[in-house]
Amino acid sequence: MTESTEKMTGARAFIECLYREGVDTIFGYPGGVLLPIYDELYDADIRHILVRHEQAAAHAAEGYARATGKTGVCLATSGPGATNLVTGIANAYMDSIPMVVFTGQVPSSLLGNDAFQEANITGITMPITKHNYLVQDANDLPRIIKEAFHIASTGRQGPVLIDLPKDITVQEIDFYYPDKVTLRGYKPTYQGNLQQIKKAASEIEKSKNPVIYAGGGVISSEASKELREFAEKINAPVTTTLTGMGGFPVEHPLFLGMPGMHGTKYANYAIQESDLLIAVGARFDDRVTGKLKAFASNAKIIHIDIDPAEISKNIKVDIPIVGDAKWILQKLLKYTSPSQSEAWIKRIDHWKKDNPLYYVEPATGDGIKPQYIIEQISEACKDAIIVTEVGQHQMWAAQYFRFSEPRTFITSGGLGTMGYGFPASIGAKIARPDKIVFDIAGDGSFQMNSQELATAVQENVPVIVAIFNNGYLGMVRQWQELFHDKRYSSTCIQNSVDFVKLAEAYGALGLRATKREEVRPAIEKAIASGRPTVIDFVVECEENVSPMVPAGAAINEILDLERKE
């Protein structure tokens, strides 16, 4: 244990603890009970990003974490400040993103008295955090912060919340910071069972039609290199989930694209026709599996995951291996032999040729197809970080951007949070100033946190927001078209805002493209500007995401909405 005789307040200890954890950026919004901490932040060597809504602080911290692999940090005051963080905390929890959340709280003597701006935030967030703390003695604060960063960043990663009553921040302590963390009930398994690994290797060698199904766990464990080497060694095609995009290069001949509801036809066909499905850091969510009884029904399933609670939760597996994806893939590389699956690869190549992703250009040539915009962004800056809101544009980004490396696709997967992308893109750009960062947005999603234009301008964070302006809440409208006879109830938002003027009002650059030939120049102008930029792409109103598997159907029961037209 590292000890110091230096006396300091809890607020000062808070800053010292962040230094010890290597925190260089914190996203937050001040309030009365946080004034001692904000007074210390005034002179601290930590960049504080003042957001305009606390929800944005959580999303920005998550964007920072996903772009770097480091733990994101956010801070909000008590009561409504804390509760405004809840959506962002839930988002990080669902997608297993490391984040430490600090909330101010009323003085300890007032807890439980319905004091002004009091909320039981530890109780509220218990189901959506890995762990949370209510600090009752400032002497415990360094230990608690050390534990929080450890819990957030190890095992299956996720958010941890620390609630700080105001009196804790002014209490004086003898500061020390622990060298290590010992938590008796928390021992994540990193090294998978060797017998299970050998059993999996034996099954892989017998397989004729193997498929690797990789998820966000590949990104979290920094296992992209091992995944590629493993796929190449056993000659198995790879499909990645939405949060696993970037974990395997799109241009690789073994890549199948995304599976599931809006996945490629050939990814879904391959899963359904496989005799062995190797799941790596994926949780078999319903958007991937479709009808559970019909999912990969002829395949044996190997499931590699660091969280034992995910094993056989949705799909019964044959060979579970609990541990870190990177470590286990390294061992599988050692114990597996090159596979004899040439006939299987030829069959898949045939599916790829007959069922490519495609879209039909407008007959007049004047309209803009959203898929074309993604293609142009991908061509203009192949190594950009792509962040998305949630909806049709999110699916088009996953389908058409040519990702080549991990941590370049940041999106809300499990929770599906509209308003996520813009603040997350600010966090990503602050984390990776060397990268061009695009927020692919819908006109509905962007309006949920558009006030963060003020943050981007004030902090000089040159993110580019590409709005796919179709005048609808597009994904909901698509379902209304297909399953509710085009009864567009409360999904039309046409002419609700002039996004160019909105950008200019905040001091950002506003651009608009209404024709195909205006798309690439707008993208290049935004990149060259070096300023926060909003591009209003006016796209076709009733364009649908295709292909699509209806809810409850098997994933090979696919609607081809382009051919339908």
Coordinates of C-alpha atoms in Angstrom, one line a residue:
M1 CA 0.0 0.0 0.0
T2 CA 1.3 3.4 -1.0
E3 CA 0.8 5.9 1.9
S4 CA 1.3 9.6 2.3
T5 CA 1.1 11.8 5.4
E6 CA -0.4 14.6 3.3
K7 CA -3.7 15.8 4.6
M8 CA -6.3 16.8 2.0
T9 CA -10.1 17.1 1.6
G10 CA -12.2 14.4 -0.1
A11 CA -12.5 16.7 -3.1
R12 CA -8.7 16.9 -3.4
A13 CA -8.4 13.2 -2.9
F14 CA -10.9 12.7 -5.8
I15 CA -8.5 14.5 -8.1
E16 CA -5.4 12.7 -6.8
C17 CA -7.2 9.3 -7.4
L18 CA -8.0 10.3 -11.0
Y19 CA -4.3 11.1 -11.5
R20 CA -3.3 7.7 -10.2
E21 CA -5.7 6.0 -12.7
G22 CA -4.3 8.0 -15.6
V23 CA -7.5 9.9 -16.3
D24 CA -6.9 12.8 -18.6
T25 CA -10.5 13.7 -19.6
I26 CA -13.7 13.9 -17.7
F27 CA -17.2 14.7 -19.1
G28 CA -19.5 16.5 -16.7
Y29 CA -22.0 19.1 -15.6
P30 CA -21.7 21.0 -12.3
G31 CA -24.2 21.5 -9.5
G32 CA -24.4 22.7 -5.9
V33 CA -23.2 19.6 -4.1
L34 CA -20.3 19.2 -6.5
L35 CA -18.8 22.7 -5.9
P36 CA -15.9 21.4 -3.8
I37 CA -14.9 19.0 -6.6
Y38 CA -15.3 21.6 -9.3
D39 CA -13.2 24.0 -7.3
E40 CA -10.4 21.4 -7.3
L41 CA -11.0 20.7 -11.0
Y42 CA -10.3 24.4 -11.7
D43 CA -6.6 23.9 -11.2
A44 CA -6.3 20.2 -12.0
D45 CA -4.4 18.8 -14.9
I46 CA -7.5 17.0 -16.2
R47 CA -9.5 18.2 -19.1
H48 CA -13.1 18.8 -18.2
I49 CA -15.6 18.8 -21.0
L50 CA -18.7 20.8 -20.1
V51 CA -21.6 19.1 -21.9
R52 CA -25.0 20.7 -22.2
H53 CA -27.0 17.7 -20.8
E54 CA -25.9 15.1 -18.4
Q55 CA -27.0 12.3 -20.7
A56 CA -24.4 13.5 -23.2
A57 CA -21.7 13.2 -20.5
A58 CA -22.3 9.5 -20.2
H59 CA -22.5 8.9 -23.9
A60 CA -19.3 11.0 -24.5
A61 CA -17.5 9.1 -21.8
E62 CA -18.5 5.9 -23.5
G63 CA -17.4 7.1 -26.9
Y64 CA -14.0 8.0 -25.3
A65 CA -13.8 4.5 -23.9
R66 CA -14.7 2.7 -27.1
A67 CA -12.3 4.7 -29.2
T68 CA -9.4 4.0 -26.9
G69 CA -10.1 0.9 -24.7
K70 CA -9.5 3.1 -21.6
T71 CA -12.1 3.6 -18.9
G72 CA -14.4 6.6 -19.6
V73 CA -15.3 9.0 -16.8
C74 CA -18.3 11.2 -16.3
L75 CA -19.6 13.4 -13.5
A76 CA -23.0 14.9 -12.6
T77 CA -24.7 16.5 -9.7
S78 CA -27.3 15.0 -7.4
G79 CA -31.0 14.4 -8.2
P80 CA -31.9 15.3 -11.8
G81 CA -28.2 15.5 -12.8
A82 CA -27.7 11.9 -11.6
T83 CA -30.9 10.6 -13.1
N84 CA -30.1 12.2 -16.4
L85 CA -27.1 9.9 -16.6
V86 CA -29.3 6.7 -16.3
T87 CA -29.8 6.2 -20.1
G88 CA -26.1 6.5 -20.7
I89 CA -25.2 4.1 -17.9
A90 CA -27.7 1.5 -19.2
N91 CA -26.3 1.9 -22.7
A92 CA -22.7 1.2 -21.4
Y93 CA -24.0 -1.7 -19.3
M94 CA -25.8 -3.4 -22.3
D95 CA -22.7 -3.0 -24.5
S96 CA -20.2 -3.9 -21.8
I97 CA -18.2 -0.7 -22.0
P98 CA -15.8 0.3 -19.1
M99 CA -17.0 3.5 -17.4
V100 CA -16.8 5.1 -13.9
V101 CA -19.6 7.4 -13.1
F102 CA -19.4 9.9 -10.3
T103 CA -22.5 11.6 -8.9
G104 CA -22.9 14.3 -6.3
Q105 CA -25.3 13.6 -3.4
V106 CA -26.9 15.6 -0.7
P107 CA -25.0 15.7 2.7
S108 CA -25.1 12.4 4.5
S109 CA -27.2 13.9 7.3
L110 CA -30.0 14.6 4.8
L111 CA -30.1 11.2 3.1
G112 CA -33.6 9.7 3.1
N113 CA -35.3 13.0 4.0
D114 CA -36.4 13.9 0.5
A115 CA -33.9 16.8 0.6
F116 CA -33.7 19.2 -2.4
Q117 CA -32.3 17.4 -5.4
E118 CA -32.0 14.1 -3.6
A119 CA -32.3 10.8 -5.5
N120 CA -31.4 7.3 -4.5
I121 CA -29.1 6.9 -7.5
T122 CA -27.4 3.8 -6.2
G123 CA -30.8 2.1 -5.9
I124 CA -31.9 3.4 -9.2
T125 CA -28.8 2.2 -11.1
M126 CA -28.3 -1.1 -9.3
P127 CA -29.7 -3.2 -12.2
I128 CA -27.6 -1.3 -14.8
T129 CA -24.2 -1.2 -13.2
K130 CA -21.6 -3.8 -12.5
H131 CA -21.3 -2.4 -9.0
N132 CA -22.0 0.9 -7.3
Y133 CA -21.0 2.7 -4.1
L134 CA -22.4 5.2 -1.7
V135 CA -19.3 6.8 0.0
Q136 CA -20.0 7.1 3.8
D137 CA -16.5 8.1 4.9
A138 CA -13.9 10.1 2.9
N139 CA -11.2 7.8 4.2
D140 CA -12.7 5.1 2.1
L141 CA -12.7 7.2 -1.1
P142 CA -9.3 6.2 -2.5
R143 CA -10.0 2.5 -2.0
I144 CA -13.4 2.8 -3.6
I145 CA -12.1 4.7 -6.6
K146 CA -9.3 2.1 -7.1
E147 CA -11.9 -0.7 -6.9
A148 CA -14.3 1.0 -9.2
F149 CA -11.7 1.4 -12.0
H150 CA -10.6 -2.2 -11.5
I151 CA -14.2 -3.6 -11.7
A152 CA -15.1 -1.4 -14.7
S153 CA -12.2 -2.5 -16.8
T154 CA -11.8 -6.2 -15.9
G155 CA -13.8 -9.3 -16.7
R156 CA -16.9 -8.4 -18.7
Q157 CA -16.4 -4.7 -18.7
G158 CA -19.1 -2.2 -17.7
P159 CA -20.1 0.9 -15.7
V160 CA -19.5 1.4 -12.0
L161 CA -21.1 4.3 -10.1
I162 CA -19.7 6.2 -7.1
D163 CA -22.2 8.5 -5.2
L164 CA -20.5 11.3 -3.3
P165 CA -22.4 13.1 -0.5
K166 CA -21.2 16.7 -0.2
D167 CA -19.9 16.3 3.3
I168 CA -17.5 13.6 2.0
T169 CA -15.9 16.1 -0.4
V170 CA -15.0 18.5 2.4
Q171 CA -14.0 15.9 5.0
E172 CA -10.2 15.9 5.6
I173 CA -8.3 12.7 5.4
D174 CA -4.7 11.3 5.4
F175 CA -4.4 10.4 1.8
Y176 CA -3.2 7.0 0.6
Y177 CA -3.8 5.1 -2.6
P178 CA -3.8 1.3 -2.7
D179 CA -1.3 -0.5 -4.9
K180 CA -3.7 -3.3 -5.8
V181 CA -7.3 -4.4 -5.4
T182 CA -8.4 -7.6 -3.6
L183 CA -12.1 -8.4 -3.8
R184 CA -12.9 -11.8 -2.5
G185 CA -16.1 -12.2 -4.5
Y186 CA -14.8 -10.9 -7.8
K187 CA -12.3 -13.1 -9.6
P188 CA -12.9 -13.0 -13.4
T189 CA -11.7 -16.0 -15.3
Y190 CA -9.2 -15.1 -18.1
Q191 CA -7.5 -18.4 -18.8
G192 CA -10.0 -20.8 -20.4
N193 CA -10.1 -24.5 -19.3
L194 CA -7.5 -26.3 -21.4
Q195 CA -9.5 -29.5 -21.7
Q196 CA -12.5 -27.5 -23.1
I197 CA -10.1 -25.8 -25.6
K198 CA -8.7 -29.1 -26.8
K199 CA -12.2 -30.5 -27.1
A200 CA -13.2 -27.5 -29.2
A201 CA -10.1 -27.9 -31.4
S202 CA -11.0 -31.6 -32.0
E203 CA -14.5 -30.5 -33.0
I204 CA -13.1 -27.8 -35.3
E205 CA -10.9 -30.4 -37.1
K206 CA -14.0 -32.6 -37.8
S207 CA -16.1 -29.8 -39.1
K208 CA -16.8 -29.4 -42.8
N209 CA -18.9 -26.2 -42.6
P210 CA -17.6 -24.1 -39.8
V211 CA -18.6 -20.4 -39.2
I212 CA -17.1 -18.0 -36.7
Y213 CA -19.6 -15.6 -35.1
A214 CA -17.7 -12.8 -33.4
G215 CA -19.1 -10.1 -31.1
G216 CA -18.0 -7.0 -29.2
G217 CA -15.9 -9.2 -26.9
V218 CA -13.3 -9.5 -29.6
I219 CA -13.0 -5.7 -29.5
S220 CA -12.9 -5.5 -25.7
S221 CA -10.2 -8.1 -25.4
E222 CA -8.1 -6.6 -28.2
A223 CA -8.3 -10.0 -30.0
S224 CA -8.8 -8.9 -33.6
K225 CA -5.4 -10.1 -34.7
E226 CA -5.9 -13.5 -33.2
L227 CA -9.4 -13.7 -34.7
R228 CA -8.0 -13.1 -38.2
E229 CA -5.2 -15.6 -37.7
F230 CA -7.6 -18.2 -36.4
A231 CA -10.1 -17.8 -39.2
E232 CA -7.3 -18.1 -41.8
K233 CA -5.8 -21.1 -40.1
I234 CA -9.1 -23.1 -40.0
N235 CA -10.4 -21.5 -43.3
A236 CA -13.7 -20.5 -41.7
P237 CA -15.9 -17.6 -42.7
V238 CA -16.4 -14.8 -40.1
T239 CA -19.6 -12.9 -39.4
T240 CA -19.5 -10.1 -36.8
T241 CA -22.3 -8.6 -34.8
L242 CA -23.1 -4.9 -34.9
T243 CA -20.8 -4.1 -31.9
G244 CA -18.2 -6.5 -33.3
M245 CA -17.9 -4.5 -36.6
G246 CA -14.2 -3.6 -37.2
G247 CA -13.1 -6.7 -35.4
F248 CA -12.5 -8.4 -38.7
P249 CA -11.5 -6.6 -41.9
V250 CA -14.5 -6.1 -44.3
E251 CA -12.3 -6.6 -47.3
H252 CA -11.0 -10.0 -46.1
P253 CA -12.3 -12.8 -48.4
L254 CA -13.5 -14.8 -45.4
F255 CA -15.7 -11.9 -44.1
L256 CA -19.5 -12.5 -44.3
G257 CA -20.8 -9.2 -43.0
M258 CA -23.3 -8.8 -40.2
P259 CA -25.8 -11.5 -39.3
G260 CA -29.4 -11.3 -38.2
M261 CA -32.3 -9.0 -38.9
H262 CA -30.5 -6.6 -41.2
G263 CA -27.5 -8.8 -41.9
T264 CA -26.3 -10.1 -45.3
K265 CA -28.2 -13.0 -46.8
Y266 CA -25.0 -15.0 -47.1
A267 CA -24.1 -14.5 -43.4
N268 CA -27.5 -15.8 -42.4
Y269 CA -27.4 -18.7 -44.9
A270 CA -23.9 -19.7 -43.7
I271 CA -25.1 -19.8 -40.1
Q272 CA -28.1 -21.8 -40.9
E273 CA -26.2 -24.3 -43.1
S274 CA -23.2 -24.6 -40.8
D275 CA -22.3 -27.8 -38.9
L276 CA -20.2 -25.9 -36.3
L277 CA -20.7 -22.4 -35.0
I278 CA -17.8 -20.9 -33.1
A279 CA -19.1 -17.9 -31.0
V280 CA -16.4 -15.6 -29.8
G281 CA -17.4 -12.7 -27.4
A282 CA -21.0 -12.7 -28.6
R283 CA -24.2 -13.2 -26.6
F284 CA -26.7 -14.6 -29.1
D285 CA -29.1 -11.6 -28.9
D286 CA -32.5 -11.7 -30.5
R287 CA -31.6 -9.4 -33.4
V288 CA -29.0 -12.0 -34.5
T289 CA -30.8 -15.3 -33.7
G290 CA -34.4 -14.6 -34.9
K291 CA -36.5 -17.6 -34.1
L292 CA -34.4 -19.4 -31.5
K293 CA -35.5 -23.0 -32.3
A294 CA -34.5 -22.5 -35.9
F295 CA -31.2 -20.8 -35.3
A296 CA -28.2 -22.9 -36.5
S297 CA -30.3 -26.0 -35.7
N298 CA -27.9 -28.4 -37.4
A299 CA -24.7 -27.0 -35.9
K300 CA -22.7 -27.9 -32.8
I301 CA -21.9 -24.7 -30.9
I302 CA -18.7 -23.6 -29.2
H303 CA -19.2 -20.5 -27.1
I304 CA -16.2 -18.5 -25.9
D305 CA -17.1 -15.7 -23.4
I306 CA -15.6 -14.1 -20.3
D307 CA -19.0 -14.0 -18.7
P308 CA -20.3 -17.4 -17.5
A309 CA -23.8 -16.0 -17.2
E310 CA -24.0 -15.7 -21.0
I311 CA -23.3 -19.4 -21.6
S312 CA -26.5 -21.2 -22.8
K313 CA -28.5 -18.2 -21.7
N314 CA -30.3 -17.9 -25.1
I315 CA -28.9 -20.8 -27.1
K316 CA -27.8 -24.1 -25.6
V317 CA -24.2 -24.7 -26.4
D318 CA -22.2 -27.9 -26.8
I319 CA -18.7 -26.7 -25.8
P320 CA -18.5 -23.7 -23.4
I321 CA -15.2 -22.0 -22.8
V322 CA -15.2 -19.3 -20.1
G323 CA -12.3 -16.8 -20.4
D324 CA -10.7 -14.0 -22.3
A325 CA -11.2 -14.2 -26.1
K326 CA -7.6 -13.2 -26.9
W327 CA -6.1 -15.8 -24.5
I328 CA -8.4 -18.6 -25.7
L329 CA -7.9 -17.8 -29.4
Q330 CA -4.1 -17.9 -28.9
K331 CA -4.5 -21.4 -27.4
L332 CA -6.9 -22.6 -30.2
L333 CA -4.3 -21.4 -32.7
K334 CA -1.8 -23.7 -31.0
Y335 CA -4.1 -26.8 -30.9
T336 CA -6.0 -26.6 -34.2
S337 CA -4.9 -27.8 -37.6
P338 CA -5.6 -26.3 -41.0
S339 CA -9.2 -27.2 -42.0
Q340 CA -10.4 -28.9 -45.2
S341 CA -13.3 -26.7 -45.9
E342 CA -12.6 -25.6 -49.5
A343 CA -16.0 -26.8 -50.8
W344 CA -17.8 -24.9 -48.0
I345 CA -15.9 -21.7 -49.0
K346 CA -16.8 -22.1 -52.6
R347 CA -20.5 -22.6 -51.7
I348 CA -20.3 -19.3 -49.6
D349 CA -18.6 -17.5 -52.5
H350 CA -21.5 -18.6 -54.7
W351 CA -24.0 -17.1 -52.1
K352 CA -22.0 -13.9 -52.0
K353 CA -22.1 -13.6 -55.8
D354 CA -25.8 -14.3 -56.1
N355 CA -26.9 -12.2 -53.0
P356 CA -24.8 -9.1 -52.7
L357 CA -25.8 -6.0 -50.7
Y358 CA -27.2 -3.6 -53.3
Y359 CA -29.6 -0.7 -53.8
V360 CA -31.6 0.7 -56.7
E361 CA -30.6 4.2 -57.8
P362 CA -33.5 6.8 -58.2
A363 CA -34.9 6.8 -61.7
T364 CA -34.4 10.6 -62.1
G365 CA -30.9 10.6 -60.8
D366 CA -31.6 13.7 -58.6
G367 CA -32.5 12.0 -55.3
I368 CA -29.9 10.8 -52.9
K369 CA -29.8 7.2 -51.7
P370 CA -28.5 6.9 -48.1
Q371 CA -26.4 3.9 -49.0
Y372 CA -24.5 6.0 -51.5
I373 CA -23.6 8.5 -48.8
I374 CA -22.1 5.8 -46.7
E375 CA -20.1 4.5 -49.7
Q376 CA -18.8 8.0 -50.4
I377 CA -17.8 8.6 -46.7
S378 CA -16.0 5.3 -46.8
E379 CA -14.1 6.2 -50.0
A380 CA -13.2 9.7 -48.8
C381 CA -11.7 8.5 -45.4
K382 CA -11.3 4.8 -45.1
D383 CA -9.8 5.0 -41.6
A384 CA -12.3 7.3 -40.1
I385 CA -14.1 6.5 -36.8
I386 CA -17.8 6.0 -37.6
V387 CA -20.2 6.7 -34.7
T388 CA -23.9 6.3 -35.3
E389 CA -27.2 7.2 -33.8
V390 CA -29.9 4.5 -33.9
G391 CA -32.2 3.6 -36.7
Q392 CA -32.0 3.0 -40.5
H393 CA -28.8 5.0 -40.9
Q394 CA -27.1 2.8 -38.3
M395 CA -27.9 -0.3 -40.3
W396 CA -26.7 1.3 -43.6
A397 CA -23.4 2.3 -41.9
A398 CA -22.9 -1.3 -40.7
Q399 CA -23.7 -2.7 -44.1
Y400 CA -21.8 -0.3 -46.4
F401 CA -18.8 1.2 -44.6
R402 CA -15.6 -0.7 -45.3
F403 CA -14.2 -1.1 -41.8
S404 CA -10.6 -2.4 -41.6
E405 CA -9.6 -2.1 -37.9
P406 CA -11.2 -2.3 -34.4
R407 CA -12.5 0.7 -32.4
T408 CA -13.5 2.5 -35.6
F409 CA -17.3 1.7 -35.3
I410 CA -19.1 3.1 -32.3
T411 CA -22.8 2.5 -31.9
S412 CA -25.5 1.7 -29.4
G413 CA -26.1 -2.0 -29.8
G414 CA -28.1 -3.5 -26.9
L415 CA -30.1 -0.6 -25.7
G416 CA -30.6 1.1 -29.1
T417 CA -30.4 4.7 -27.8
M418 CA -31.5 7.5 -30.1
G419 CA -29.4 10.6 -29.3
Y420 CA -26.3 8.5 -28.5
G421 CA -24.2 9.2 -31.6
F422 CA -23.4 12.9 -31.4
P423 CA -22.1 13.1 -27.8
A424 CA -20.3 9.7 -28.3
S425 CA -18.6 11.1 -31.4
I426 CA -17.4 14.1 -29.4
G427 CA -15.9 11.7 -26.8
A428 CA -14.3 9.6 -29.6
K429 CA -12.8 12.7 -31.3
I430 CA -11.4 14.0 -28.0
A431 CA -9.9 10.6 -27.4
R432 CA -8.5 10.2 -30.9
P433 CA -7.8 13.7 -32.3
D434 CA -5.7 12.1 -35.1
K435 CA -8.8 10.5 -36.6
I436 CA -11.6 11.9 -38.7
V437 CA -14.9 11.2 -36.8
F438 CA -18.3 11.1 -38.4
D439 CA -21.6 10.8 -36.6
I440 CA -24.0 9.1 -38.9
A441 CA -27.4 10.4 -37.8
G442 CA -31.1 10.4 -38.5
D443 CA -33.0 13.7 -38.4
G444 CA -35.0 12.2 -35.5
S445 CA -32.0 10.9 -33.4
F446 CA -29.9 14.1 -33.9
Q447 CA -32.6 16.3 -32.4
M448 CA -32.4 14.4 -29.1
N449 CA -29.0 15.8 -28.3
S450 CA -28.4 18.5 -30.8
Q451 CA -27.6 20.9 -28.0
E452 CA -24.2 19.3 -27.9
L453 CA -23.2 21.5 -30.9
A454 CA -22.5 24.1 -28.2
T455 CA -20.0 21.6 -26.6
A456 CA -18.3 20.8 -29.9
V457 CA -17.9 24.4 -30.8
Q458 CA -16.8 25.6 -27.4
E459 CA -14.2 22.8 -27.1
N460 CA -13.3 23.0 -30.7
V461 CA -14.0 19.3 -31.4
P462 CA -14.3 19.0 -35.2
V463 CA -16.7 16.1 -35.5
I464 CA -18.8 15.8 -38.7
V465 CA -22.5 15.0 -38.3
A466 CA -24.0 13.5 -41.5
I467 CA -27.8 13.7 -41.1
F468 CA -29.8 11.4 -43.2
N469 CA -32.8 13.6 -43.5
N470 CA -35.8 11.6 -44.6
G471 CA -38.4 13.5 -42.7
Y472 CA -39.4 10.4 -40.7
L473 CA -38.5 8.3 -37.7
G474 CA -37.3 6.0 -40.4
M475 CA -37.0 2.6 -38.8
V476 CA -40.3 2.9 -37.1
R477 CA -41.9 4.1 -40.3
Q478 CA -40.4 1.1 -42.1
W479 CA -42.2 -1.3 -39.7
Q480 CA -45.4 0.7 -40.1
E481 CA -45.1 0.4 -43.9
L482 CA -44.5 -3.4 -43.8
F483 CA -46.7 -4.5 -40.9
H484 CA -49.3 -1.7 -40.4
D485 CA -50.5 -0.8 -43.9
K486 CA -48.5 2.4 -44.1
R487 CA -50.4 3.9 -41.2
Y488 CA -47.6 6.4 -40.3
S489 CA -48.8 7.2 -36.8
S490 CA -46.5 9.9 -35.2
T491 CA -43.5 9.1 -37.3
C492 CA -43.6 12.0 -39.8
I493 CA -41.2 14.9 -38.7
Q494 CA -40.8 16.6 -42.1
N495 CA -39.7 20.2 -42.2
S496 CA -39.3 20.3 -38.4
V497 CA -35.9 22.1 -38.4
D498 CA -33.4 23.7 -40.7
F499 CA -30.3 21.9 -39.7
V500 CA -28.0 24.3 -41.6
K501 CA -29.3 27.3 -39.7
L502 CA -29.2 25.3 -36.4
A503 CA -25.5 24.5 -37.0
E504 CA -24.8 28.1 -37.8
A505 CA -26.7 29.3 -34.7
Y506 CA -24.3 27.4 -32.5
G507 CA -21.2 28.6 -34.5
A508 CA -20.7 25.4 -36.4
L509 CA -20.5 24.9 -40.2
G510 CA -23.7 23.9 -41.8
L511 CA -23.9 22.3 -45.3
R512 CA -26.7 20.8 -47.3
A513 CA -26.8 18.3 -50.2
T514 CA -30.0 17.5 -52.1
K515 CA -28.5 15.9 -55.2
R516 CA -26.2 12.9 -55.8
E517 CA -23.4 15.1 -57.3
E518 CA -23.4 17.3 -54.2
V519 CA -22.6 14.4 -51.8
R520 CA -18.9 14.0 -52.2
P521 CA -18.1 17.8 -52.3
A522 CA -20.0 18.3 -49.1
I523 CA -18.0 15.5 -47.4
E524 CA -14.7 16.9 -48.6
K525 CA -15.6 20.4 -47.6
A526 CA -16.5 19.2 -44.1
I527 CA -13.3 17.3 -43.7
A528 CA -11.2 20.2 -45.0
S529 CA -12.9 22.8 -42.7
G530 CA -11.5 21.4 -39.4
R531 CA -14.6 22.7 -37.7
P532 CA -17.6 21.0 -36.1
T533 CA -19.9 20.5 -39.1
V534 CA -23.4 19.4 -39.8
I535 CA -24.2 18.1 -43.3
D536 CA -27.9 17.9 -44.0
F537 CA -28.3 15.1 -46.6
V538 CA -31.8 15.2 -47.9
V539 CA -32.5 11.6 -48.8
E540 CA -35.5 9.6 -50.1
C541 CA -38.3 9.6 -47.7
E542 CA -39.4 6.0 -47.9
E543 CA -36.1 4.2 -48.4
N544 CA -36.0 0.9 -46.5
V545 CA -33.2 -1.1 -45.0
S546 CA -32.8 -4.3 -46.9
P547 CA -32.5 -7.2 -46.5
M548 CA -34.8 -7.7 -43.5
V549 CA -35.8 -10.7 -41.4
P550 CA -39.2 -10.1 -39.8
A551 CA -39.4 -10.4 -36.0
G552 CA -39.9 -13.9 -34.9
A553 CA -38.9 -15.5 -38.2
A554 CA -35.9 -17.7 -38.8
I555 CA -32.9 -15.7 -40.1
N556 CA -33.0 -17.4 -43.5
E557 CA -36.6 -16.2 -44.0
I558 CA -35.5 -12.9 -45.6
L559 CA -37.5 -10.1 -47.1
D560 CA -35.6 -8.5 -50.1
L561 CA -37.2 -5.0 -50.0
E562 CA -35.2 -3.7 -53.0
R563 CA -36.4 -6.5 -55.3
K564 CA -39.9 -6.1 -54.0
E565 CA -39.9 -2.6 -55.6

